[in-house]
Coordinates of C-alpha atoms in Angstrom, one line a residue:
M1 CA 198.0 94.9 78.7
F2 CA 195.8 92.5 76.9
F3 CA 192.8 93.0 79.2
E4 CA 193.0 96.8 79.1
S5 CA 192.6 97.0 75.3
D6 CA 189.4 98.1 73.6
F7 CA 187.0 95.4 72.7
R8 CA 184.2 96.6 70.5
L9 CA 181.2 94.4 70.0
S10 CA 180.6 93.6 66.3
A11 CA 177.2 93.1 64.8
P12 CA 177.7 89.4 64.1
F13 CA 178.8 88.8 67.7
I14 CA 175.8 90.6 69.1
T15 CA 173.5 88.6 66.8
V16 CA 175.0 85.3 67.9
V17 CA 174.7 86.2 71.6
A18 CA 171.1 87.5 71.2
T19 CA 170.1 84.3 69.3
F20 CA 171.7 82.1 72.0
I21 CA 169.9 84.0 74.8
T22 CA 166.6 83.8 73.0
F23 CA 167.1 80.0 72.5
I24 CA 167.8 79.5 76.2
I25 CA 164.7 81.5 77.2
L26 CA 162.5 79.5 74.8
I27 CA 163.8 76.2 76.3
C28 CA 163.1 77.5 79.8
L29 CA 159.6 78.6 78.8
V30 CA 158.8 75.3 77.2
R31 CA 160.0 73.3 80.2
L32 CA 158.1 75.6 82.6
F33 CA 154.8 75.8 80.8
I34 CA 154.4 72.9 78.4
S35 CA 156.2 69.8 79.8
P36 CA 154.3 69.6 83.1
Y37 CA 151.1 69.1 81.2
I38 CA 152.3 66.4 78.9
L39 CA 153.4 63.3 80.8
M40 CA 155.8 62.2 83.5
T41 CA 158.6 60.2 82.0
V42 CA 160.0 57.0 83.7
Y43 CA 163.3 55.7 82.6
D44 CA 163.7 51.9 82.9
D45 CA 167.4 50.8 82.6
C46 CA 168.3 53.8 80.4
N47 CA 168.5 57.6 80.4
F48 CA 167.1 60.3 78.2
L49 CA 169.8 59.6 75.5
N50 CA 170.1 55.8 75.2
Y51 CA 166.5 54.5 75.3
Q52 CA 165.3 52.2 72.5
H53 CA 161.6 51.8 73.1
Q54 CA 158.8 54.2 74.2
Y55 CA 155.5 53.3 75.8
V56 CA 152.5 55.0 77.4
L57 CA 151.0 53.3 80.5
R58 CA 147.4 54.3 81.2
L59 CA 145.6 53.8 84.4
L60 CA 141.8 53.9 83.7
F61 CA 139.6 54.5 86.7
A62 CA 135.9 55.1 87.1
G63 CA 135.7 56.9 90.4
I64 CA 137.1 57.5 93.9
S65 CA 135.5 57.3 97.3
S66 CA 134.6 60.3 99.4
S67 CA 137.4 59.4 101.9
Y68 CA 140.1 59.2 99.1
E69 CA 142.8 61.8 99.6
P70 CA 144.2 62.7 96.2
Q71 CA 146.8 65.2 97.5
L72 CA 148.5 62.5 99.7
T73 CA 147.9 59.3 97.7
T74 CA 150.3 57.7 95.2
V75 CA 148.9 54.8 93.2
T76 CA 151.6 52.3 92.3
V77 CA 151.3 49.9 89.4
R78 CA 153.7 47.0 89.5
I79 CA 154.1 45.4 86.1
D80 CA 155.7 42.0 85.6
H81 CA 156.6 42.2 81.9
S82 CA 159.1 39.3 81.5
I83 CA 160.3 36.3 83.3
R84 CA 162.7 38.1 85.6
R85 CA 161.7 41.7 85.2
C86 CA 159.2 43.8 87.0
R87 CA 158.8 47.6 87.3
E88 CA 156.9 49.7 89.8
I89 CA 155.5 52.8 88.3
P90 CA 154.1 55.5 90.7
F91 CA 151.1 57.6 89.7
T92 CA 151.8 60.6 91.9
P93 CA 149.1 63.1 93.0
E94 CA 150.3 65.5 90.3
I95 CA 149.8 62.9 87.6
M96 CA 146.4 61.9 88.9
D97 CA 145.3 65.6 89.0
R98 CA 146.0 65.7 85.2
A99 CA 143.8 62.8 84.4
T100 CA 141.8 63.2 81.2
V101 CA 138.8 61.4 79.8
Y102 CA 139.7 58.3 77.7
K103 CA 137.2 55.7 76.6
G104 CA 134.6 57.2 78.9
L105 CA 136.8 56.8 82.0
H106 CA 139.3 58.9 83.9
C107 CA 142.8 58.2 82.5
A108 CA 146.1 59.0 84.1
K109 CA 149.2 58.5 81.8
I110 CA 152.9 57.9 82.3
F111 CA 155.4 57.9 79.5
I112 CA 158.0 55.1 79.7
R113 CA 161.4 55.0 78.0
T114 CA 163.3 51.7 78.2
A115 CA 166.2 49.8 76.7
E116 CA 164.1 46.6 76.8
R117 CA 161.1 45.8 74.6
Y118 CA 157.9 45.1 76.6
Q119 CA 156.2 42.1 74.9
D120 CA 153.3 41.6 77.3
I121 CA 152.2 42.3 80.8
K122 CA 152.3 39.0 82.8
C123 CA 150.9 40.4 86.0
V124 CA 149.7 43.8 87.3
T125 CA 149.5 44.6 91.0
L126 CA 147.9 47.9 92.2
Y127 CA 148.3 49.5 95.6
H128 CA 148.3 53.0 97.1
N129 CA 149.6 54.6 100.3
G130 CA 146.6 56.8 101.2
R131 CA 143.1 56.5 102.6
G132 CA 139.9 55.7 100.8
S133 CA 139.5 53.7 97.6
I134 CA 139.7 54.1 93.9
L135 CA 137.7 52.0 91.4
V136 CA 140.2 50.9 88.7
D137 CA 138.8 49.6 85.4
S138 CA 142.0 48.7 83.6
V139 CA 145.7 49.2 83.0
E140 CA 146.8 49.7 79.4
L141 CA 150.2 49.6 77.8
Q142 CA 150.7 51.2 74.4
D143 CA 153.8 51.2 72.1
V144 CA 154.4 54.8 71.1
D145 CA 156.5 53.9 68.1
Q146 CA 153.7 52.0 66.4
P147 CA 150.4 53.8 65.8
N148 CA 147.4 52.2 67.6
A149 CA 149.6 49.4 69.0
I150 CA 148.1 48.5 72.3
I151 CA 150.4 45.8 73.7
A152 CA 148.3 44.7 76.6
T153 CA 145.2 45.6 78.5
V154 CA 144.6 44.2 82.0
K155 CA 140.9 44.6 83.0
F156 CA 139.8 44.5 86.6
P157 CA 136.3 43.2 87.4
I158 CA 134.2 46.1 88.7
G159 CA 132.3 45.5 91.8
V160 CA 132.1 46.6 95.4
E161 CA 134.6 43.9 96.6
H162 CA 137.2 44.9 93.9
F163 CA 137.8 48.5 95.1
M164 CA 141.6 49.1 95.6
Q165 CA 142.0 50.1 99.2

């Protein structure tokens, strides 16, 4: 019978299989250890293959109140970027935990891939679902494809009455 015949593994076959297994293991290690520390990616009217434009949305904040619960709170940024288009982007606790220092403030970043070009930010609305307050300085949108191309920065006046609660 066909299945009962001897099948000897040749050196080229073993090399191809070993290379394939090594490649798969490397992909898993990169996804496991490196990608969680880069950025979260939001896809706006596209998927990971058919996007045309890439942006980084930064949430710059100065501080949080003592009653703020970072493990339970998701800060949502609602951006109106054209006449009929708006997008709500959630800054989850995992993203807020990875905030870095940028321009002297805490900065949480989200990577956006979209099929539509963002020309400007017409309106930004911030809200969160937790307790306490967070002092937001600004929201910044940068085009990744063009170096140092900050499309829009929306500054929020800093004062006691402007805490986001």
